[in-house]
Coordinates of C-alpha atoms in Angstrom, one line a residue:
Chain A
M241 CA -14.1 114.3 83.2
A242 CA -10.7 112.7 83.5
T243 CA -7.7 114.4 82.0
P244 CA -7.3 113.6 78.3
L245 CA -4.5 111.1 77.2
V246 CA -3.3 113.5 74.6
S247 CA -3.6 117.2 74.9
I248 CA -2.2 119.5 72.2
E249 CA -2.5 123.2 72.9
N250 CA -1.8 126.0 70.5
V251 CA 1.1 124.3 68.8
D252 CA 3.1 125.8 66.0
M253 CA 5.5 123.5 64.1
R254 CA 7.8 124.9 61.4
Y255 CA 10.2 122.8 59.3
G256 CA 13.6 123.9 58.2
G257 CA 14.5 126.9 60.3
P258 CA 12.8 130.2 60.9
E259 CA 12.0 130.8 57.2
G260 CA 10.8 127.2 56.6
T261 CA 7.3 126.0 55.9
L262 CA 4.8 126.3 58.7
A263 CA 3.3 122.9 58.8
V264 CA 0.8 123.4 61.6
S265 CA -0.3 126.6 63.4
G266 CA -2.4 127.1 66.4
L267 CA -3.2 123.4 66.6
D268 CA -5.5 122.4 69.5
L269 CA -6.6 118.8 70.0
K270 CA -7.6 116.6 72.9
I271 CA -7.9 112.8 72.7
N272 CA -9.5 111.1 75.7
R273 CA -8.5 107.8 77.0
G274 CA -10.1 104.9 75.1
E275 CA -11.4 107.2 72.4
F276 CA -11.0 106.5 68.7
V277 CA -10.2 109.7 66.8
A278 CA -9.9 110.1 63.1
V279 CA -8.1 113.0 61.5
V280 CA -9.0 114.0 58.0
G281 CA -8.2 117.0 55.8
P282 CA -6.8 118.1 52.5
S283 CA -3.5 116.6 51.5
G284 CA -0.5 118.4 52.9
C285 CA -2.5 119.7 55.9
G286 CA 0.0 118.5 58.4
K287 CA -1.7 115.3 59.5
S288 CA 1.6 113.4 59.6
T289 CA 3.1 116.3 61.5
L290 CA 0.3 115.9 64.1
M291 CA 1.3 112.2 64.4
K292 CA 5.0 113.1 64.9
L293 CA 4.2 115.7 67.4
T294 CA 2.1 113.3 69.5
T295 CA 4.7 110.6 69.4
G296 CA 7.5 113.0 70.3
L297 CA 9.4 112.5 67.1
H298 CA 9.1 116.3 66.6
I299 CA 9.1 118.8 69.4
P300 CA 7.1 121.9 68.5
Q301 CA 8.6 125.4 68.5
S302 CA 5.7 126.8 70.5
G303 CA 2.7 125.4 72.4
T304 CA 2.6 122.3 74.5
V305 CA 2.0 118.6 73.8
I306 CA 1.0 116.6 76.8
V307 CA 0.7 112.8 76.6
A308 CA -0.2 110.8 79.6
N309 CA 0.1 113.7 82.0
S310 CA 3.7 114.7 81.0
Q311 CA 4.9 117.2 78.5
V312 CA 6.5 115.6 75.5
T313 CA 10.2 116.4 75.1
K314 CA 11.4 113.2 73.7
P315 CA 9.9 110.1 72.0
V316 CA 7.2 108.6 74.2
S317 CA 7.3 104.9 74.3
I318 CA 3.7 104.4 75.2
V319 CA 2.8 104.8 71.5
G320 CA 2.5 102.2 68.8
M321 CA 2.7 103.3 65.2
A322 CA 1.7 101.9 61.9
F323 CA 2.2 103.5 58.5
Q324 CA 0.9 102.9 55.0
N325 CA 4.1 101.1 54.2
P326 CA 4.3 98.1 56.5
T327 CA 8.1 98.3 56.7
M328 CA 8.5 94.7 57.9
L329 CA 12.2 93.7 58.1
P330 CA 12.7 91.1 55.4
W331 CA 15.4 89.1 57.2
R332 CA 13.1 88.4 60.2
T333 CA 10.1 86.1 60.2
T334 CA 6.7 87.7 60.8
L335 CA 6.8 86.7 64.4
E336 CA 10.3 88.1 65.0
N337 CA 9.1 91.3 63.3
I338 CA 6.2 91.6 65.7
L339 CA 8.6 91.0 68.7
L340 CA 10.9 93.8 67.5
P341 CA 9.4 96.6 69.6
L342 CA 10.0 94.5 72.7
E343 CA 13.7 94.5 72.0
I344 CA 13.5 98.3 72.0
V345 CA 11.1 99.4 74.7
E346 CA 12.9 99.9 78.0
R347 CA 10.2 98.2 80.1
H348 CA 10.4 95.0 78.1
R349 CA 13.9 94.6 76.6
H350 CA 15.4 93.3 79.9
R351 CA 12.6 90.9 80.4
L352 CA 12.5 89.5 76.9
R353 CA 15.1 86.8 77.2
A354 CA 13.7 85.3 80.4
H355 CA 10.1 85.5 79.4
K356 CA 10.5 84.7 75.7
A357 CA 7.8 82.0 75.7
D358 CA 5.2 84.4 77.3
Y359 CA 5.9 87.1 74.7
I360 CA 5.7 84.6 71.8
A361 CA 2.4 83.4 73.1
K362 CA 1.2 86.9 73.3
A363 CA 2.4 87.6 69.7
E364 CA 0.6 84.5 68.5
A365 CA -2.6 85.5 70.3
L366 CA -2.4 88.9 68.5
L367 CA -1.8 87.2 65.2
E368 CA -4.9 85.2 65.8
T369 CA -7.0 88.3 66.5
V370 CA -6.0 89.8 63.2
G371 CA -6.6 86.5 61.3
L372 CA -3.0 85.5 60.8
K373 CA -2.9 82.4 63.0
G374 CA -0.1 80.1 61.9
F375 CA 1.7 82.7 59.7
G376 CA 4.2 83.7 62.3
E377 CA 7.0 81.5 60.8
K378 CA 6.5 83.0 57.3
F379 CA 8.7 85.8 56.1
P380 CA 6.9 89.0 55.5
W381 CA 7.6 88.9 51.8
Q382 CA 5.8 85.6 51.6
L383 CA 2.6 87.4 52.8
S384 CA 0.2 89.5 50.7
G385 CA 0.0 93.3 51.2
G386 CA -3.1 93.0 53.3
M387 CA -1.5 90.3 55.5
Q388 CA 1.6 92.4 55.9
Q389 CA -0.5 95.3 57.1
R390 CA -2.2 93.0 59.6
A391 CA 1.2 91.9 60.9
N392 CA 2.1 95.6 61.0
L393 CA -0.8 96.2 63.3
C394 CA 0.3 93.3 65.6
R395 CA 3.8 94.9 65.7
A396 CA 2.3 98.2 66.7
L397 CA 0.3 96.6 69.5
I398 CA 2.7 94.0 71.0
H399 CA 4.1 96.3 73.7
E400 CA 0.6 97.2 74.8
P401 CA 0.7 100.9 73.9
E402 CA -1.8 103.2 75.5
L403 CA -2.0 105.1 72.2
L404 CA -2.1 103.5 68.7
M405 CA -1.3 105.9 65.9
L406 CA -2.2 104.9 62.4
D407 CA -1.0 106.9 59.4
E408 CA -3.2 105.9 56.4
P409 CA -2.6 102.3 57.2
F410 CA -4.9 101.0 54.5
G411 CA -4.1 103.4 51.7
A412 CA -2.4 100.9 49.6
L413 CA -4.9 98.1 49.9
D414 CA -7.8 97.1 47.7
A415 CA -11.4 98.0 48.7
F416 CA -12.3 94.5 50.1
T417 CA -9.1 94.0 52.1
R418 CA -9.6 97.5 53.4
E419 CA -13.1 96.8 54.7
E420 CA -11.8 93.6 56.3
L421 CA -9.1 95.5 58.1
W422 CA -11.6 98.1 59.2
C423 CA -13.4 95.3 61.0
V424 CA -10.1 94.1 62.5
I425 CA -9.3 97.6 63.8
R426 CA -12.9 98.0 65.1
D427 CA -12.6 94.7 67.0
L428 CA -9.2 95.5 68.4
H429 CA -10.5 98.8 69.7
A430 CA -13.4 97.1 71.3
S431 CA -11.5 94.3 72.9
Q432 CA -8.3 96.0 74.0
D433 CA -7.9 99.0 76.3
V434 CA -6.3 101.2 73.7
T435 CA -6.8 104.8 72.4
I436 CA -6.5 105.1 68.7
A437 CA -5.7 108.1 66.5
L438 CA -6.2 107.4 62.8
V439 CA -4.9 109.7 60.1
T440 CA -6.7 109.1 56.8
H441 CA -7.9 110.4 53.5
D442 CA -10.8 108.0 53.4
L443 CA -13.8 109.8 54.8
R444 CA -15.9 106.6 54.9
E445 CA -13.2 104.9 56.9
S446 CA -13.1 107.8 59.4
V447 CA -16.8 107.8 60.0
F448 CA -17.1 104.0 60.2
L449 CA -14.3 103.6 62.7
A450 CA -14.1 106.7 64.8
D451 CA -15.9 108.2 67.8
K452 CA -14.8 111.6 66.8
V453 CA -13.7 112.9 63.4
V454 CA -11.4 115.9 63.3
V455 CA -11.2 118.1 60.2
M456 CA -8.0 120.0 59.6
S457 CA -7.5 123.0 57.3
A458 CA -5.0 123.3 54.5
R459 CA -1.5 124.3 55.4
P460 CA -0.7 125.7 57.9
G461 CA -2.8 123.0 59.5
R462 CA -5.2 123.6 62.4
I463 CA -8.4 122.0 63.5
I464 CA -11.4 123.6 61.8
S465 CA -14.1 121.3 63.2
E466 CA -14.8 118.3 65.3
H467 CA -17.7 115.9 64.7
V468 CA -18.9 113.3 67.2
V469 CA -20.0 110.2 65.2
P470 CA -23.4 109.3 66.5
F471 CA -23.6 105.7 65.3
E472 CA -24.0 102.9 67.8
R473 CA -21.2 100.4 68.4
P474 CA -20.6 97.7 67.5
R475 CA -21.0 98.9 63.9
Q476 CA -21.4 96.6 61.0
L477 CA -20.3 97.1 57.4
D478 CA -24.0 97.6 56.5
L479 CA -23.8 100.9 58.1
L480 CA -21.8 102.1 55.0
Y481 CA -25.0 102.0 53.0
E482 CA -27.3 103.9 55.4
P483 CA -28.4 107.4 54.5
A484 CA -27.4 108.9 57.8
F485 CA -23.8 107.6 57.3
N486 CA -23.6 108.9 53.8
E487 CA -25.0 112.3 54.9
M488 CA -22.2 112.6 57.4
V489 CA -19.6 111.6 54.8
Q490 CA -21.0 114.2 52.5
K491 CA -20.9 116.9 55.1
L492 CA -17.2 116.1 55.9
H493 CA -16.5 116.1 52.2
G494 CA -18.0 119.5 51.8
E495 CA -15.9 120.9 54.7
I496 CA -12.7 119.6 53.2
A497 CA -13.6 120.9 49.8
T498 CA -14.1 124.4 51.4
A499 CA -10.8 124.1 53.2
R500 CA -9.0 123.2 50.0
A501 CA -10.6 126.1 48.2
A502 CA -9.5 128.4 51.0
A503 CA -5.9 127.4 50.5
Chain B
M222 CA -22.1 55.3 47.7
T223 CA -22.5 54.9 44.0
T224 CA -20.5 52.4 42.1
T225 CA -19.6 54.6 39.2
Q226 CA -16.0 54.4 38.5
I227 CA -14.3 57.7 37.9
A228 CA -11.0 57.5 36.1
P229 CA -8.3 58.9 38.4
P230 CA -7.5 62.3 37.1
V231 CA -3.8 61.7 37.3
A232 CA -1.7 62.2 34.2
T233 CA 0.9 59.5 33.6
A234 CA 4.2 60.7 34.9
P235 CA 6.5 61.7 32.0
K236 CA 9.3 59.1 31.5
P237 CA 12.5 60.4 32.9
A238 CA 14.1 60.9 29.5
F239 CA 17.8 61.6 29.5
K240 CA 18.1 65.2 28.7
L241 CA 21.2 67.4 28.7
N242 CA 21.0 70.4 30.9
W243 CA 22.4 72.9 28.5
V244 CA 22.3 75.8 30.9
Q245 CA 24.5 74.0 33.4
L246 CA 26.9 72.7 30.7
S247 CA 27.2 76.0 28.9
P248 CA 30.1 77.5 31.0
V249 CA 32.2 74.4 30.2
L250 CA 31.2 74.4 26.6
Y251 CA 31.9 78.1 26.1
T252 CA 35.3 77.9 27.8
I253 CA 36.3 74.9 25.5
G254 CA 34.9 76.9 22.6
L255 CA 37.0 79.9 23.4
F256 CA 40.2 77.8 23.6
V257 CA 39.4 76.0 20.3
I258 CA 38.8 79.4 18.5
W259 CA 42.1 80.7 20.1
E260 CA 44.0 77.6 18.9
I261 CA 42.6 77.6 15.4
G262 CA 43.0 81.4 15.1
V263 CA 46.7 81.4 16.1
R264 CA 47.5 78.3 13.9
L265 CA 45.8 79.9 10.9
S266 CA 47.5 83.2 11.3
G267 CA 50.9 81.5 11.8
L268 CA 51.9 83.9 14.6
P269 CA 55.0 82.6 16.4
H270 CA 54.5 81.5 20.0
T271 CA 56.9 84.3 21.2
I272 CA 54.1 86.7 20.2
F273 CA 50.9 84.8 20.7
P274 CA 51.1 81.2 21.9
T275 CA 48.4 78.6 21.2
P276 CA 46.6 77.3 24.2
T277 CA 48.3 73.9 23.8
R278 CA 51.6 75.6 24.0
V279 CA 50.4 77.5 27.1
F280 CA 49.3 74.2 28.7
E281 CA 52.7 72.7 27.8
A282 CA 54.3 75.6 29.6
I283 CA 52.1 75.0 32.7
V284 CA 53.3 71.4 32.8
Q285 CA 56.9 72.3 32.1
Y286 CA 57.1 75.0 34.8
W287 CA 54.6 73.6 37.2
S288 CA 56.8 73.9 40.3
P289 CA 57.4 77.7 40.0
I290 CA 53.9 78.3 38.7
W291 CA 52.4 76.5 41.7
K292 CA 54.7 78.3 44.2
N293 CA 54.0 81.7 42.7
S294 CA 50.3 81.1 42.4
L295 CA 50.1 80.3 46.1
Q296 CA 52.1 83.4 46.9
T297 CA 49.7 85.6 44.9
L298 CA 46.7 83.9 46.4
Y299 CA 48.2 84.5 49.8
T300 CA 48.9 88.2 49.3
T301 CA 45.5 88.7 47.7
V302 CA 43.5 87.0 50.3
L303 CA 45.4 88.7 53.1
G304 CA 44.9 92.1 51.5
F305 CA 41.3 91.2 51.0
I306 CA 40.7 90.2 54.6
I307 CA 42.2 93.5 55.8
A308 CA 39.9 95.2 53.3
I309 CA 36.9 93.5 54.7
V310 CA 37.7 94.4 58.3
A311 CA 38.6 98.0 57.4
G312 CA 35.8 98.4 54.9
L313 CA 33.2 97.2 57.3
G314 CA 34.6 99.4 60.1
I315 CA 34.9 102.6 57.9
G316 CA 31.6 101.8 56.1
L317 CA 29.7 101.6 59.5
F318 CA 31.4 104.8 60.6
I319 CA 30.5 106.7 57.5
G320 CA 27.0 105.4 57.4
W321 CA 26.5 106.2 61.0
S322 CA 25.4 109.8 60.4
K323 CA 24.5 112.0 57.5
T324 CA 27.2 114.5 58.4
I325 CA 30.0 112.0 58.4
Y326 CA 28.7 110.5 55.2
A327 CA 28.6 113.9 53.5
G328 CA 32.0 114.9 54.8
L329 CA 34.0 111.7 54.1
Y330 CA 32.4 110.6 50.9
P331 CA 34.2 113.1 48.6
I332 CA 37.5 112.3 50.3
M333 CA 36.9 108.6 49.7
V334 CA 36.0 109.2 46.0
G335 CA 39.1 111.2 45.6
F336 CA 41.2 108.5 47.2
N337 CA 39.6 105.9 45.0
A338 CA 40.4 107.9 41.9
I339 CA 44.2 107.7 42.6
P340 CA 45.7 104.9 40.5
K341 CA 46.9 102.4 43.1
V342 CA 49.9 101.5 40.9
A343 CA 51.1 105.0 41.7
L344 CA 51.1 104.2 45.4
V345 CA 53.3 101.1 45.0
P346 CA 56.6 103.1 44.9
I347 CA 55.6 104.9 48.1
L348 CA 54.8 101.6 49.8
V349 CA 58.2 100.3 48.6
I350 CA 59.9 103.2 50.2
W351 CA 58.0 102.5 53.5
F352 CA 58.1 98.7 53.6
G353 CA 60.7 97.6 51.0
I354 CA 59.9 95.3 48.2
G355 CA 58.1 91.9 48.6
T356 CA 54.9 90.7 50.2
V357 CA 54.0 93.8 52.3
P358 CA 53.4 96.2 49.4
A359 CA 51.5 93.6 47.5
V360 CA 49.2 92.9 50.5
L361 CA 48.7 96.6 51.0
T362 CA 48.0 97.3 47.4
A363 CA 45.4 94.6 47.3
F364 CA 43.9 96.1 50.4
L365 CA 43.9 99.7 49.1
I366 CA 42.3 98.8 45.8
S367 CA 39.6 96.5 47.2
F368 CA 38.3 98.2 50.3
F369 CA 36.6 101.1 48.6
P370 CA 33.7 99.1 47.1
I371 CA 33.1 97.5 50.5
V372 CA 33.0 100.9 52.3
V373 CA 30.7 102.4 49.8
N374 CA 28.2 99.5 49.9
V375 CA 28.1 99.2 53.6
A376 CA 27.7 102.9 54.0
T377 CA 25.0 103.0 51.4
G378 CA 23.1 100.2 53.1
L379 CA 23.2 102.1 56.4
A380 CA 22.3 105.5 54.9
T381 CA 19.2 104.3 53.1
I382 CA 17.1 103.0 56.0
E383 CA 13.5 103.7 55.3
P384 CA 12.4 106.8 57.3
E385 CA 9.2 105.0 58.4
T386 CA 11.1 102.2 60.0
E387 CA 13.3 104.7 61.8
D388 CA 10.2 106.6 63.0
V389 CA 8.5 103.4 64.3
L390 CA 11.6 102.5 66.3
R391 CA 12.4 106.0 67.5
A392 CA 8.9 106.5 68.7
L393 CA 9.5 103.4 70.9
G394 CA 12.5 105.1 72.4
A395 CA 15.2 103.4 70.3
K396 CA 18.7 104.9 70.4
K397 CA 20.9 105.3 67.3
L398 CA 22.8 102.2 68.3
D399 CA 19.5 100.2 68.5
I400 CA 18.5 101.3 65.1
M401 CA 21.9 100.4 63.7
L402 CA 22.0 97.0 65.3
K403 CA 18.4 96.0 64.6
V404 CA 18.0 97.5 61.2
G405 CA 21.0 99.2 59.7
I406 CA 23.6 96.5 59.9
P407 CA 21.4 93.5 58.9
R408 CA 20.0 95.7 56.1
S409 CA 23.5 96.6 54.7
M410 CA 24.6 92.9 54.7
P411 CA 23.4 92.1 51.2
Y412 CA 25.2 95.2 49.9
F413 CA 28.3 94.1 51.9
F414 CA 28.3 90.6 50.6
G415 CA 27.6 91.8 47.1
S416 CA 30.5 94.1 47.2
L417 CA 32.9 91.2 48.2
K418 CA 32.5 89.8 44.7
V419 CA 33.8 93.1 43.2
A420 CA 36.4 93.5 45.9
I421 CA 38.1 90.1 45.5
T422 CA 38.7 90.6 41.8
L423 CA 40.1 94.1 42.4
A424 CA 42.3 92.6 45.1
F425 CA 43.9 90.3 42.5
V426 CA 44.6 93.4 40.3
G427 CA 46.2 95.1 43.2
S428 CA 48.5 92.3 44.3
V429 CA 49.6 91.4 40.8
V430 CA 50.4 95.0 39.9
S431 CA 52.5 95.4 43.0
E432 CA 54.3 92.0 42.4
T433 CA 55.0 93.0 38.9
V434 CA 56.6 96.3 39.9
A435 CA 58.2 95.5 43.2
S436 CA 58.6 91.9 44.3
N437 CA 60.6 88.9 43.7
S438 CA 57.8 86.4 44.1
G439 CA 54.2 85.9 43.0
L440 CA 52.6 85.5 39.6
G441 CA 53.2 89.2 38.7
N442 CA 56.9 88.8 39.3
M443 CA 57.0 85.5 37.5
M444 CA 55.3 87.0 34.4
A445 CA 57.6 90.0 34.4
S446 CA 60.7 87.9 34.4
A447 CA 59.2 85.5 31.8
Q448 CA 58.5 88.4 29.6
S449 CA 62.1 89.7 29.9
N450 CA 63.2 86.2 28.7
F451 CA 60.7 86.3 25.8
N452 CA 59.1 83.2 27.4
V453 CA 55.6 84.3 26.3
P454 CA 53.9 80.9 26.8
L455 CA 54.9 81.2 30.5
V456 CA 53.4 84.7 30.7
F457 CA 50.1 83.3 29.3
A458 CA 50.4 80.4 31.8
G459 CA 50.5 83.0 34.6
L460 CA 47.5 84.9 33.2
L461 CA 45.6 81.6 33.0
M462 CA 46.4 80.8 36.6
L463 CA 45.3 84.3 37.7
A464 CA 42.0 83.8 35.8
I465 CA 41.4 80.5 37.6
E466 CA 42.2 81.9 41.0
G467 CA 39.9 84.8 40.3
I468 CA 37.0 82.6 39.2
V469 CA 37.4 80.3 42.2
M470 CA 37.5 83.2 44.7
Y471 CA 34.6 85.0 43.0
A472 CA 32.5 81.8 43.1
L473 CA 33.4 81.4 46.8
M474 CA 32.2 85.0 47.5
A475 CA 29.0 84.4 45.5
W476 CA 28.3 81.3 47.5
V477 CA 29.0 83.1 50.8
E478 CA 26.7 85.9 49.7
K479 CA 23.9 83.5 48.9
R480 CA 24.3 81.6 52.2
M481 CA 24.4 84.7 54.4
T482 CA 21.7 86.8 52.8
G483 CA 19.2 84.4 51.3
W484 CA 16.3 86.7 52.3
A485 CA 17.6 89.3 49.9
H486 CA 17.4 86.9 46.9
R487 CA 13.7 86.1 47.6
S488 CA 11.3 85.4 44.9
T489 CA 9.4 88.4 43.7
M490 CA 5.9 87.0 44.4
S491 CA 5.1 89.8 46.8
N492 CA 6.7 93.3 47.1

């Protein structure tokens, strides 16, 4: 088997000095190239810390984080991130917001001016994939919450990251919009060569989307179990109502309840 | 196709009736009302115009002394605007510097607050010792009094960037300068332009205070000498001119604000 894209080994991360809170302890996780991994767990279990460790926003006190064959010591620019809050910049149009990462990432920023048309075409193609064709010229505050979150996904993908990290991206959306966006993510993962790590509270979301669901313990967080999701791809929304699906969700729910009780 | 005729579902357009726009007219009406009440009140009370002149007497004074009033108004406008421009430049610079890092923000903020608490009129004598009386202390007082709100607003805009935005950009390898240029500075612009409205009115306070204490030109000086001659209508004429200049400059700043940061005045249909 090829080396994993992300490899976290025995990592401890403590905030606020030696007496601070231990957010994660003895964390071990491997994410293979092209895999879709969902991370679930009780709240405050260090899921967001896991994301920050992987992207290099935090450097752990002990243990190693290896992303794309090199140890993480500073932010890694092969990652795209999307949070629950879309954080679109209100003074830029949606299209300009999506192009923002290109103005930052070293590989693209010097090419941007000369190849502007290519990049805009690419952004518009992305907008089309998420169902926002023709909305590029609108300002983000003219879009609904779901549309902003779609645009947010485009922004996370525009620089062709090898790893897409999603931190509860659909938490603030209504149930129908959320299901629509599950399908958007599912199709993105199927059509693009990207590895996705999704942090979520929604167990149905994790089982529907992921190849592997990882359960974390209460703080200090560590991985207590990994479950391979057996369902065939492409998955349809009907899957949500199948007994096997619900059984798996229930099993995960039980594990998290135990983890909460143990805390 | 059937031949049934369906009445066009179009309502007849309402006739363009002549209708006064009371909201737009109200500033004018209220101002006139204020002057009328003032006039009637003074006449009824029988106060002499050496104590409280009627508006008609004040307007008479404006006509009578138009030449010195005009000259001194321009002088005050000049010192105020000059001080204000220096305040904008310095305020932006210091604001960006303070907002740059949490440490600088924490360290310099109390000093700035302390400095702001000093009554600027107390600084005028020092400025006179340094620069002599005249235009320079007036410009500097206008600057000193008006730059604080600009600094605070710019620094606040920079210091309150959403952590998620910062994380997204830092994960892409953004340097501090990138984040400031792409997010911090555009983000602080509504705060900055909003602060200009406050700053310009303060700048007038500063320049007039300084002119009153230590100058031989400007509206402040004119009012001080009119007062020593018991020419109270001229004092009021000076006040009126100041009010007009203040309103015009404020309106200009409000217009600039709206032009430059229209996105911040968006409708609240989403978010």
